[in-house]
Amino acid sequence: MDQIVIDLINKFPEIRRTIQTDIQAAYNGDPATTSTEEILFSYPSIIAITIHRIAHELYKSGVPIIPRIMSEYAHSQTGIDIHPGATIGDYFFIDHGTGVVIGETCTIGKNVKIYQGVTLGAKSFPLDEHGNPIKGIKRHPRH
């Protein structure tokens, strides 16, 4: 576990750089904003994506439960539900954000803007011979 913490700390400069691209995407994508500081301190999407970017690194490292707790905390604070397994590229912006759901196996590329009420989730998924969902397979869209 100590090595996972050290690895996460070593990733902070890259995580910060990526979050700066998200703030820039919000600034470029929202004509109502007056500054990047306004975005950093008051946009729910930045809170959600910042928590996601850290939780995602822990998720990739195989840390159990903690990334999911982090994503549920962000969801409760912002109304934006991003599974820590989702892969999201640079310059990502969620405008408004309430009701956004991004599923575990979703892959979002660079320079993507989505709006409130959007679900990037599986509408259906394959079941095993007992009628249970098959785990560990791709079931969310790529954007």
Short mmCIF file of N, CA and C in Angstrom, two decimals:
data_model
loop_
_atom_site.label_atom_id
_atom_site.label_comp_id
_atom_site.label_asym_id
_atom_site.label_seq_id
_atom_site.Cartn_x
_atom_site.Cartn_y
_atom_site.Cartn_z
N MET A 1 0.82 -1.20 0.00
CA MET A 1 0.00 0.00 0.00
C MET A 1 0.86 1.26 0.00
N ASP A 2 2.00 1.22 0.70
CA ASP A 2 2.89 2.39 0.72
C ASP A 2 3.31 2.78 -0.68
N GLN A 3 3.60 1.79 -1.53
CA GLN A 3 4.04 2.09 -2.90
C GLN A 3 2.92 2.73 -3.71
N ILE A 4 1.69 2.33 -3.49
CA ILE A 4 0.55 2.94 -4.19
C ILE A 4 0.44 4.42 -3.83
N VAL A 5 0.63 4.74 -2.55
CA VAL A 5 0.58 6.14 -2.11
C VAL A 5 1.72 6.94 -2.75
N ILE A 6 2.91 6.39 -2.76
CA ILE A 6 4.06 7.06 -3.37
C ILE A 6 3.81 7.27 -4.87
N ASP A 7 3.30 6.24 -5.54
CA ASP A 7 3.00 6.36 -6.97
C ASP A 7 1.96 7.45 -7.23
N LEU A 8 0.93 7.51 -6.38
CA LEU A 8 -0.09 8.55 -6.54
C LEU A 8 0.51 9.93 -6.36
N ILE A 9 1.31 10.12 -5.34
CA ILE A 9 1.95 11.42 -5.10
C ILE A 9 2.83 11.80 -6.29
N ASN A 10 3.51 10.85 -6.87
CA ASN A 10 4.35 11.13 -8.03
C ASN A 10 3.53 11.49 -9.27
N LYS A 11 2.26 11.11 -9.29
CA LYS A 11 1.38 11.44 -10.42
C LYS A 11 0.70 12.80 -10.26
N PHE A 12 0.81 13.42 -9.09
CA PHE A 12 0.14 14.71 -8.84
C PHE A 12 0.50 15.79 -9.87
N PRO A 13 1.75 15.95 -10.27
CA PRO A 13 2.02 16.98 -11.29
C PRO A 13 1.25 16.75 -12.60
N GLU A 14 1.16 15.50 -13.04
CA GLU A 14 0.41 15.20 -14.26
C GLU A 14 -1.09 15.38 -14.05
N ILE A 15 -1.59 14.97 -12.89
CA ILE A 15 -3.01 15.17 -12.58
C ILE A 15 -3.32 16.66 -12.58
N ARG A 16 -2.47 17.46 -11.96
CA ARG A 16 -2.67 18.91 -11.93
C ARG A 16 -2.68 19.50 -13.34
N ARG A 17 -1.74 19.05 -14.18
CA ARG A 17 -1.69 19.54 -15.55
C ARG A 17 -3.00 19.22 -16.28
N THR A 18 -3.50 18.02 -16.07
CA THR A 18 -4.74 17.61 -16.73
C THR A 18 -5.93 18.42 -16.22
N ILE A 19 -5.99 18.66 -14.93
CA ILE A 19 -7.07 19.47 -14.37
C ILE A 19 -7.00 20.90 -14.92
N GLN A 20 -5.81 21.40 -15.14
CA GLN A 20 -5.68 22.73 -15.75
C GLN A 20 -6.28 22.74 -17.15
N THR A 21 -6.16 21.63 -17.89
CA THR A 21 -6.79 21.57 -19.22
C THR A 21 -8.31 21.56 -19.08
N ASP A 22 -8.81 20.92 -18.03
CA ASP A 22 -10.26 20.89 -17.80
C ASP A 22 -10.78 22.29 -17.46
N ILE A 23 -10.03 23.02 -16.66
CA ILE A 23 -10.42 24.39 -16.32
C ILE A 23 -10.40 25.25 -17.58
N GLN A 24 -9.39 25.07 -18.42
CA GLN A 24 -9.32 25.83 -19.67
C GLN A 24 -10.49 25.47 -20.59
N ALA A 25 -10.86 24.19 -20.63
CA ALA A 25 -12.00 23.77 -21.45
C ALA A 25 -13.28 24.43 -20.96
N ALA A 26 -13.44 24.55 -19.65
CA ALA A 26 -14.62 25.22 -19.09
C ALA A 26 -14.60 26.70 -19.45
N TYR A 27 -13.46 27.32 -19.35
CA TYR A 27 -13.34 28.74 -19.68
C TYR A 27 -13.67 28.98 -21.16
N ASN A 28 -13.12 28.12 -22.01
CA ASN A 28 -13.37 28.26 -23.45
C ASN A 28 -14.80 27.90 -23.83
N GLY A 29 -15.43 27.00 -23.05
CA GLY A 29 -16.74 26.49 -23.42
C GLY A 29 -17.92 27.16 -22.76
N ASP A 30 -17.68 28.11 -21.85
CA ASP A 30 -18.79 28.74 -21.14
C ASP A 30 -18.68 30.26 -21.25
N PRO A 31 -19.50 30.87 -22.09
CA PRO A 31 -19.42 32.33 -22.25
C PRO A 31 -19.84 33.11 -21.01
N ALA A 32 -20.45 32.45 -20.04
CA ALA A 32 -20.91 33.15 -18.83
C ALA A 32 -19.79 33.34 -17.80
N THR A 33 -18.70 32.62 -17.95
CA THR A 33 -17.64 32.72 -16.94
C THR A 33 -16.79 33.97 -17.16
N THR A 34 -16.25 34.47 -16.06
CA THR A 34 -15.42 35.67 -16.13
C THR A 34 -13.94 35.39 -15.89
N SER A 35 -13.62 34.22 -15.31
CA SER A 35 -12.21 33.92 -15.02
C SER A 35 -12.03 32.43 -14.75
N THR A 36 -10.78 31.99 -14.86
CA THR A 36 -10.49 30.61 -14.51
C THR A 36 -10.61 30.39 -13.01
N GLU A 37 -10.38 31.43 -12.22
CA GLU A 37 -10.55 31.32 -10.76
C GLU A 37 -12.01 31.03 -10.41
N GLU A 38 -12.93 31.70 -11.10
CA GLU A 38 -14.36 31.44 -10.88
C GLU A 38 -14.67 29.97 -11.14
N ILE A 39 -14.11 29.44 -12.19
CA ILE A 39 -14.34 28.04 -12.55
C ILE A 39 -13.77 27.12 -11.47
N LEU A 40 -12.53 27.36 -11.09
CA LEU A 40 -11.86 26.52 -10.12
C LEU A 40 -12.61 26.47 -8.79
N PHE A 41 -13.11 27.60 -8.35
CA PHE A 41 -13.72 27.67 -7.02
C PHE A 41 -15.23 27.46 -6.98
N SER A 42 -15.90 27.48 -8.14
CA SER A 42 -17.36 27.41 -8.06
C SER A 42 -18.04 26.44 -9.02
N TYR A 43 -17.34 25.82 -9.93
CA TYR A 43 -18.00 24.93 -10.89
C TYR A 43 -18.06 23.50 -10.36
N PRO A 44 -19.26 22.96 -10.19
CA PRO A 44 -19.38 21.58 -9.71
C PRO A 44 -18.64 20.56 -10.59
N SER A 45 -18.60 20.82 -11.89
CA SER A 45 -17.93 19.86 -12.77
C SER A 45 -16.45 19.77 -12.47
N ILE A 46 -15.83 20.85 -12.06
CA ILE A 46 -14.40 20.81 -11.73
C ILE A 46 -14.18 20.02 -10.45
N ILE A 47 -15.08 20.16 -9.51
CA ILE A 47 -14.99 19.34 -8.28
C ILE A 47 -15.09 17.86 -8.66
N ALA A 48 -16.09 17.52 -9.45
CA ALA A 48 -16.32 16.12 -9.81
C ALA A 48 -15.16 15.55 -10.61
N ILE A 49 -14.68 16.30 -11.59
CA ILE A 49 -13.61 15.76 -12.45
C ILE A 49 -12.28 15.72 -11.70
N THR A 50 -12.04 16.66 -10.78
CA THR A 50 -10.82 16.62 -9.98
C THR A 50 -10.80 15.37 -9.10
N ILE A 51 -11.90 15.12 -8.42
CA ILE A 51 -11.99 13.91 -7.60
C ILE A 51 -11.85 12.68 -8.48
N HIS A 52 -12.49 12.71 -9.65
CA HIS A 52 -12.39 11.57 -10.56
C HIS A 52 -10.95 11.31 -10.98
N ARG A 53 -10.23 12.34 -11.32
CA ARG A 53 -8.86 12.16 -11.82
C ARG A 53 -7.98 11.48 -10.76
N ILE A 54 -8.18 11.79 -9.51
CA ILE A 54 -7.42 11.14 -8.43
C ILE A 54 -7.95 9.72 -8.20
N ALA A 55 -9.27 9.58 -8.11
CA ALA A 55 -9.87 8.26 -7.89
C ALA A 55 -9.51 7.29 -9.02
N HIS A 56 -9.45 7.80 -10.24
CA HIS A 56 -9.13 6.96 -11.39
C HIS A 56 -7.72 6.36 -11.26
N GLU A 57 -6.78 7.16 -10.79
CA GLU A 57 -5.42 6.64 -10.59
C GLU A 57 -5.41 5.54 -9.54
N LEU A 58 -6.15 5.72 -8.47
CA LEU A 58 -6.24 4.68 -7.44
C LEU A 58 -6.93 3.43 -7.99
N TYR A 59 -7.97 3.64 -8.78
CA TYR A 59 -8.70 2.53 -9.41
C TYR A 59 -7.75 1.72 -10.29
N LYS A 60 -6.96 2.42 -11.11
CA LYS A 60 -6.01 1.74 -12.00
C LYS A 60 -4.95 0.98 -11.21
N SER A 61 -4.65 1.45 -10.00
CA SER A 61 -3.66 0.79 -9.15
C SER A 61 -4.24 -0.40 -8.41
N GLY A 62 -5.54 -0.64 -8.56
CA GLY A 62 -6.17 -1.79 -7.93
C GLY A 62 -6.61 -1.56 -6.50
N VAL A 63 -6.68 -0.30 -6.08
CA VAL A 63 -7.13 0.01 -4.73
C VAL A 63 -8.63 -0.31 -4.63
N PRO A 64 -9.01 -1.15 -3.68
CA PRO A 64 -10.44 -1.47 -3.55
C PRO A 64 -11.19 -0.39 -2.77
N ILE A 65 -12.42 -0.19 -3.11
CA ILE A 65 -13.43 0.60 -2.40
C ILE A 65 -13.15 2.11 -2.34
N ILE A 66 -11.95 2.54 -2.00
CA ILE A 66 -11.68 3.97 -1.82
C ILE A 66 -12.02 4.80 -3.06
N PRO A 67 -11.63 4.38 -4.28
CA PRO A 67 -12.02 5.18 -5.44
C PRO A 67 -13.54 5.31 -5.59
N ARG A 68 -14.27 4.26 -5.26
CA ARG A 68 -15.73 4.29 -5.36
C ARG A 68 -16.32 5.23 -4.31
N ILE A 69 -15.75 5.21 -3.10
CA ILE A 69 -16.19 6.14 -2.06
C ILE A 69 -15.96 7.58 -2.51
N MET A 70 -14.81 7.82 -3.12
CA MET A 70 -14.51 9.17 -3.62
C MET A 70 -15.51 9.61 -4.68
N SER A 71 -15.83 8.70 -5.60
CA SER A 71 -16.77 9.07 -6.67
C SER A 71 -18.17 9.30 -6.12
N GLU A 72 -18.57 8.52 -5.14
CA GLU A 72 -19.90 8.73 -4.54
C GLU A 72 -19.95 10.02 -3.73
N TYR A 73 -18.85 10.40 -3.10
CA TYR A 73 -18.78 11.68 -2.41
C TYR A 73 -18.96 12.82 -3.43
N ALA A 74 -18.22 12.74 -4.54
CA ALA A 74 -18.35 13.77 -5.59
C ALA A 74 -19.79 13.82 -6.10
N HIS A 75 -20.39 12.65 -6.30
CA HIS A 75 -21.77 12.58 -6.77
C HIS A 75 -22.72 13.26 -5.79
N SER A 76 -22.53 13.01 -4.50
CA SER A 76 -23.43 13.61 -3.50
C SER A 76 -23.26 15.13 -3.42
N GLN A 77 -22.07 15.62 -3.73
CA GLN A 77 -21.81 17.05 -3.65
C GLN A 77 -22.20 17.80 -4.92
N THR A 78 -22.17 17.12 -6.07
CA THR A 78 -22.32 17.82 -7.35
C THR A 78 -23.48 17.35 -8.22
N GLY A 79 -24.02 16.17 -7.95
CA GLY A 79 -25.04 15.59 -8.83
C GLY A 79 -24.44 14.96 -10.08
N ILE A 80 -23.11 14.87 -10.13
CA ILE A 80 -22.39 14.28 -11.26
C ILE A 80 -21.81 12.95 -10.82
N ASP A 81 -22.19 11.87 -11.51
CA ASP A 81 -21.81 10.51 -11.13
C ASP A 81 -20.81 9.97 -12.15
N ILE A 82 -19.52 9.96 -11.79
CA ILE A 82 -18.48 9.43 -12.67
C ILE A 82 -17.85 8.23 -11.99
N HIS A 83 -17.99 7.07 -12.59
CA HIS A 83 -17.36 5.87 -12.03
C HIS A 83 -15.85 6.02 -12.13
N PRO A 84 -15.10 5.62 -11.09
CA PRO A 84 -13.65 5.79 -11.13
C PRO A 84 -12.95 5.00 -12.23
N GLY A 85 -13.63 4.04 -12.80
CA GLY A 85 -13.04 3.28 -13.90
C GLY A 85 -13.10 3.98 -15.24
N ALA A 86 -13.94 4.99 -15.38
CA ALA A 86 -14.08 5.70 -16.66
C ALA A 86 -12.77 6.37 -17.03
N THR A 87 -12.42 6.30 -18.31
CA THR A 87 -11.21 6.93 -18.83
C THR A 87 -11.62 8.21 -19.54
N ILE A 88 -11.04 9.34 -19.11
CA ILE A 88 -11.44 10.65 -19.63
C ILE A 88 -10.20 11.42 -20.06
N GLY A 89 -10.20 11.91 -21.30
CA GLY A 89 -9.07 12.64 -21.84
C GLY A 89 -9.00 14.09 -21.36
N ASP A 90 -7.96 14.78 -21.79
CA ASP A 90 -7.74 16.18 -21.44
C ASP A 90 -8.83 17.09 -22.01
N TYR A 91 -8.92 18.28 -21.46
CA TYR A 91 -9.86 19.32 -21.91
C TYR A 91 -11.30 18.82 -21.87
N PHE A 92 -11.69 18.27 -20.73
CA PHE A 92 -13.03 17.74 -20.53
C PHE A 92 -13.85 18.75 -19.73
N PHE A 93 -15.07 19.03 -20.21
CA PHE A 93 -15.93 19.99 -19.53
C PHE A 93 -17.35 19.46 -19.49
N ILE A 94 -17.94 19.51 -18.28
CA ILE A 94 -19.35 19.18 -18.09
C ILE A 94 -20.05 20.50 -17.78
N ASP A 95 -20.91 20.95 -18.68
CA ASP A 95 -21.62 22.21 -18.50
C ASP A 95 -22.86 21.96 -17.65
N HIS A 96 -22.99 22.67 -16.58
CA HIS A 96 -24.03 22.53 -15.55
C HIS A 96 -23.81 21.22 -14.79
N GLY A 97 -24.16 20.09 -15.32
CA GLY A 97 -23.73 18.84 -14.74
C GLY A 97 -24.75 18.00 -14.01
N THR A 98 -25.79 18.58 -13.47
CA THR A 98 -26.75 17.80 -12.70
C THR A 98 -27.29 16.64 -13.53
N GLY A 99 -27.24 15.46 -12.96
CA GLY A 99 -27.79 14.29 -13.63
C GLY A 99 -26.84 13.62 -14.62
N VAL A 100 -25.59 14.04 -14.69
CA VAL A 100 -24.64 13.39 -15.58
C VAL A 100 -24.20 12.07 -14.95
N VAL A 101 -24.18 11.01 -15.78
CA VAL A 101 -23.70 9.70 -15.35
C VAL A 101 -22.71 9.21 -16.40
N ILE A 102 -21.52 8.83 -15.92
CA ILE A 102 -20.48 8.29 -16.79
C ILE A 102 -20.07 6.94 -16.22
N GLY A 103 -20.32 5.87 -16.99
CA GLY A 103 -20.13 4.51 -16.50
C GLY A 103 -18.69 4.03 -16.47
N GLU A 104 -18.49 2.93 -15.79
CA GLU A 104 -17.18 2.36 -15.51
C GLU A 104 -16.32 2.13 -16.74
N THR A 105 -16.87 1.56 -17.78
CA THR A 105 -16.05 1.22 -18.94
C THR A 105 -16.15 2.25 -20.06
N CYS A 106 -16.67 3.41 -19.74
CA CYS A 106 -16.78 4.49 -20.72
C CYS A 106 -15.40 5.07 -21.02
N THR A 107 -15.15 5.38 -22.29
CA THR A 107 -13.92 6.04 -22.70
C THR A 107 -14.30 7.33 -23.39
N ILE A 108 -13.80 8.44 -22.85
CA ILE A 108 -14.06 9.77 -23.41
C ILE A 108 -12.73 10.34 -23.87
N GLY A 109 -12.67 10.78 -25.11
CA GLY A 109 -11.43 11.33 -25.66
C GLY A 109 -11.16 12.75 -25.20
N LYS A 110 -10.26 13.40 -25.90
CA LYS A 110 -9.88 14.78 -25.59
C LYS A 110 -10.87 15.76 -26.19
N ASN A 111 -10.93 16.95 -25.56
CA ASN A 111 -11.75 18.05 -26.07
C ASN A 111 -13.23 17.70 -26.17
N VAL A 112 -13.79 17.16 -25.10
CA VAL A 112 -15.20 16.77 -25.08
C VAL A 112 -15.95 17.64 -24.08
N LYS A 113 -17.12 18.10 -24.50
CA LYS A 113 -18.02 18.88 -23.64
C LYS A 113 -19.36 18.16 -23.62
N ILE A 114 -19.88 17.91 -22.40
CA ILE A 114 -21.21 17.31 -22.29
C ILE A 114 -22.05 18.20 -21.37
N TYR A 115 -23.35 17.99 -21.43
CA TYR A 115 -24.30 18.83 -20.70
C TYR A 115 -25.04 18.03 -19.65
N GLN A 116 -25.77 18.77 -18.81
CA GLN A 116 -26.56 18.15 -17.75
C GLN A 116 -27.51 17.11 -18.32
N GLY A 117 -27.78 16.11 -17.50
CA GLY A 117 -28.75 15.09 -17.88
C GLY A 117 -28.24 14.04 -18.85
N VAL A 118 -26.96 14.04 -19.16
CA VAL A 118 -26.41 13.07 -20.11
C VAL A 118 -25.98 11.81 -19.36
N THR A 119 -26.37 10.66 -19.90
CA THR A 119 -25.92 9.38 -19.36
C THR A 119 -25.08 8.68 -20.41
N LEU A 120 -23.84 8.38 -20.04
CA LEU A 120 -22.97 7.56 -20.88
C LEU A 120 -22.87 6.22 -20.16
N GLY A 121 -23.95 5.47 -20.27
CA GLY A 121 -24.06 4.21 -19.55
C GLY A 121 -24.61 3.13 -20.43
N ALA A 122 -24.58 1.94 -19.92
CA ALA A 122 -25.09 0.79 -20.67
C ALA A 122 -26.60 0.72 -20.53
N LYS A 123 -27.29 0.62 -21.65
CA LYS A 123 -28.75 0.44 -21.61
C LYS A 123 -29.09 -1.03 -21.43
N SER A 124 -28.22 -1.87 -21.90
CA SER A 124 -28.41 -3.30 -21.72
C SER A 124 -27.02 -3.94 -21.65
N PHE A 125 -26.97 -5.14 -21.15
CA PHE A 125 -25.71 -5.84 -21.03
C PHE A 125 -25.98 -7.33 -21.07
N PRO A 126 -24.98 -8.09 -21.50
CA PRO A 126 -25.20 -9.54 -21.59
C PRO A 126 -25.31 -10.18 -20.21
N LEU A 127 -26.10 -11.24 -20.17
CA LEU A 127 -26.31 -12.00 -18.94
C LEU A 127 -25.70 -13.39 -19.08
N ASP A 128 -25.29 -13.95 -17.95
CA ASP A 128 -24.78 -15.32 -17.98
C ASP A 128 -25.95 -16.30 -18.00
N GLU A 129 -25.63 -17.58 -17.93
CA GLU A 129 -26.67 -18.62 -18.03
C GLU A 129 -27.65 -18.62 -16.86
N HIS A 130 -27.30 -17.90 -15.78
CA HIS A 130 -28.19 -17.79 -14.61
C HIS A 130 -28.95 -16.47 -14.57
N GLY A 131 -28.79 -15.65 -15.63
CA GLY A 131 -29.50 -14.38 -15.70
C GLY A 131 -28.82 -13.24 -14.97
N ASN A 132 -27.58 -13.43 -14.57
CA ASN A 132 -26.83 -12.38 -13.88
C ASN A 132 -25.96 -11.60 -14.86
N PRO A 133 -25.76 -10.30 -14.62
CA PRO A 133 -24.90 -9.53 -15.52
C PRO A 133 -23.48 -10.09 -15.54
N ILE A 134 -22.89 -10.13 -16.72
CA ILE A 134 -21.51 -10.57 -16.87
C ILE A 134 -20.61 -9.40 -16.48
N LYS A 135 -19.72 -9.63 -15.53
CA LYS A 135 -18.85 -8.59 -14.99
C LYS A 135 -17.57 -8.50 -15.82
N GLY A 136 -16.94 -7.32 -15.77
CA GLY A 136 -15.60 -7.14 -16.33
C GLY A 136 -15.53 -7.01 -17.84
N ILE A 137 -16.65 -6.68 -18.50
CA ILE A 137 -16.62 -6.52 -19.95
C ILE A 137 -16.98 -5.07 -20.31
N LYS A 138 -16.58 -4.63 -21.49
CA LYS A 138 -16.90 -3.30 -21.97
C LYS A 138 -18.40 -3.20 -22.20
N ARG A 139 -19.05 -2.19 -21.58
CA ARG A 139 -20.50 -2.05 -21.74
C ARG A 139 -20.94 -0.59 -21.84
N HIS A 140 -19.99 0.31 -21.93
CA HIS A 140 -20.30 1.74 -22.03
C HIS A 140 -19.69 2.31 -23.30
N PRO A 141 -20.22 3.44 -23.76
CA PRO A 141 -19.78 4.00 -25.04
C PRO A 141 -18.38 4.63 -24.98
N ARG A 142 -17.85 4.86 -26.18
CA ARG A 142 -16.61 5.62 -26.37
C ARG A 142 -16.98 6.92 -27.06
N HIS A 143 -16.44 8.03 -26.59
CA HIS A 143 -16.75 9.33 -27.19
C HIS A 143 -15.48 10.12 -27.37
#
